[in-house]
């Protein structure tokens, strides 16, 4: 297993998880996928991940709860939250908690890639 920093993708929808992973890999990024927050946390090591893309609604710990936890554990880790929920209040809560973006499903490839580049300072 590589120790190079990678993107983490967390979504309980396996098809979406794999589609996002393929998009990142075709775009030249390495990534690891997880079905839930606990799976990600069990694999987490400081410096391993360069960005976290997480669904808002996950089984167990929500994406927002995970993002808030990561602010304590790894405050420099950019977090992008994805959701099928276009609610402005939820979006505001996520961004106020430190998410660098809140994207609504279905996610356009170029929009996600633009936010990933911005999160990494590669604009």
C-alpha positions as a Python dict, from the first residue, in 0.01 Angstrom:
ca = {
    (1, 'X'): (0, 0, 0),
    (2, 'X'): (130, 344, -94),
    (3, 'X'): (204, 604, 172),
    (4, 'X'): (171, 894, -74),
    (5, 'X'): (-107, 1142, 14),
    (6, 'X'): (-437, 1063, -154),
    (7, 'X'): (-793, 1189, -178),
    (8, 'X'): (-1048, 1019, 45),
    (9, 'X'): (-1397, 967, -95),
    (10, 'X'): (-1673, 866, 145),
    (11, 'X'): (-2019, 778, 18),
    (12, 'X'): (-2251, 490, 99),
    (13, 'X'): (-2362, 476, -267),
    (14, 'X'): (-2107, 238, -419),
    (15, 'X'): (-2177, 345, -779),
    (16, 'X'): (-2120, 713, -699),
    (17, 'X'): (-1813, 630, -491),
    (18, 'X'): (-1659, 440, -781),
    (19, 'X'): (-1755, 708, -1036),
    (20, 'X'): (-1586, 976, -827),
    (21, 'X'): (-1278, 758, -782),
    (22, 'X'): (-1255, 698, -1158),
    (23, 'X'): (-1290, 1071, -1226),
    (24, 'X'): (-1006, 1151, -988),
    (25, 'X'): (-783, 873, -1119),
    (26, 'X'): (-838, 979, -1483),
    (27, 'X'): (-752, 1333, -1372),
    (28, 'X'): (-421, 1213, -1231),
    (29, 'X'): (-510, 1190, -862),
    (30, 'X'): (-476, 893, -628),
    (31, 'X'): (-773, 814, -407),
    (32, 'X'): (-915, 572, -156),
    (33, 'X'): (-1287, 509, -111),
    (34, 'X'): (-1491, 436, 199),
    (35, 'X'): (-1857, 346, 256),
    (36, 'X'): (-1879, 530, 588),
    (37, 'X'): (-1699, 764, 826),
    (38, 'X'): (-1583, 485, 1057),
    (39, 'X'): (-1407, 309, 769),
    (40, 'X'): (-1226, 632, 685),
    (41, 'X'): (-1132, 700, 1048),
    (42, 'X'): (-994, 348, 1091),
    (43, 'X'): (-760, 412, 794),
    (44, 'X'): (-680, 774, 882),
    (45, 'X'): (-318, 869, 950),
    (46, 'X'): (-190, 1228, 970),
    (47, 'X'): (-58, 1340, 634),
    (48, 'X'): (-205, 1046, 443),
    (49, 'X'): (-497, 1231, 284),
    (50, 'X'): (-475, 1561, 98),
    (51, 'X'): (-850, 1619, 71),
    (52, 'X'): (-1170, 1458, 194),
    (53, 'X'): (-1484, 1437, -21),
    (54, 'X'): (-1774, 1311, 187),
    (55, 'X'): (-2145, 1262, 147),
    (56, 'X'): (-2353, 1453, 401),
    (57, 'X'): (-2586, 1162, 480),
    (58, 'X'): (-2391, 853, 575),
    (59, 'X'): (-2483, 552, 785),
    (60, 'X'): (-2363, 618, 1139),
    (61, 'X'): (-2166, 941, 1164),
    (62, 'X'): (-2281, 1209, 918),
    (63, 'X'): (-2048, 1387, 680),
    (64, 'X'): (-2097, 1709, 879),
    (65, 'X'): (-2008, 1536, 1207),
    (66, 'X'): (-1701, 1384, 1040),
    (67, 'X'): (-1597, 1722, 901),
    (68, 'X'): (-1629, 1878, 1247),
    (69, 'X'): (-1424, 1596, 1398),
    (70, 'X'): (-1155, 1637, 1133),
    (71, 'X'): (-1126, 2008, 1214),
    (72, 'X'): (-999, 1897, 1558),
    (73, 'X'): (-783, 1609, 1434),
    (74, 'X'): (-643, 1762, 1114),
    (75, 'X'): (-749, 2128, 1079),
    (76, 'X'): (-559, 2171, 751),
    (77, 'X'): (-740, 1889, 569),
    (78, 'X'): (-978, 2038, 310),
    (79, 'X'): (-1327, 1885, 323),
    (80, 'X'): (-1581, 1897, 42),
    (81, 'X'): (-1932, 1788, 135),
    (82, 'X'): (-2164, 1645, -129),
    (83, 'X'): (-2537, 1602, -83),
    (84, 'X'): (-2867, 1551, -259),
    (85, 'X'): (-3009, 1811, -18),
    (86, 'X'): (-3015, 2162, -170),
    (87, 'X'): (-3128, 2317, 162),
    (88, 'X'): (-2960, 2657, 211),
    (89, 'X'): (-2950, 2623, 591),
    (90, 'X'): (-2769, 2288, 571),
    (91, 'X'): (-2526, 2433, 316),
    (92, 'X'): (-2460, 2731, 545),
    (93, 'X'): (-2399, 2503, 846),
    (94, 'X'): (-2149, 2293, 651),
    (95, 'X'): (-1959, 2594, 518),
    (96, 'X'): (-1965, 2767, 858),
    (97, 'X'): (-1815, 2449, 1007),
    (98, 'X'): (-1521, 2474, 770),
    (99, 'X'): (-1613, 2279, 458),
    (100, 'X'): (-1445, 2432, 153),
    (101, 'X'): (-1746, 2348, -65),
    (102, 'X'): (-2097, 2206, -50),
    (103, 'X'): (-2190, 2044, -381),
    (104, 'X'): (-2534, 1919, -481),
    (105, 'X'): (-2578, 1581, -651),
    (106, 'X'): (-2562, 1510, -934),
    (107, 'X'): (-2217, 1661, -935),
    (108, 'X'): (-2069, 1790, -1258),
    (109, 'X'): (-1718, 1657, -1313),
    (110, 'X'): (-1566, 1996, -1392),
    (111, 'X'): (-1727, 2159, -1089),
    (112, 'X'): (-1582, 1897, -855),
    (113, 'X'): (-1239, 1915, -1018),
    (114, 'X'): (-1241, 2294, -992),
    (115, 'X'): (-1323, 2277, -620),
    (116, 'X'): (-1058, 2010, -562),
    (117, 'X'): (-796, 2224, -735),
    (118, 'X'): (-902, 2529, -534),
    (119, 'X'): (-889, 2328, -210),
    (120, 'X'): (-533, 2224, -293),
    (121, 'X'): (-428, 2572, -401),
    (122, 'X'): (-375, 2462, -762),
    (123, 'X'): (-598, 2719, -931),
}
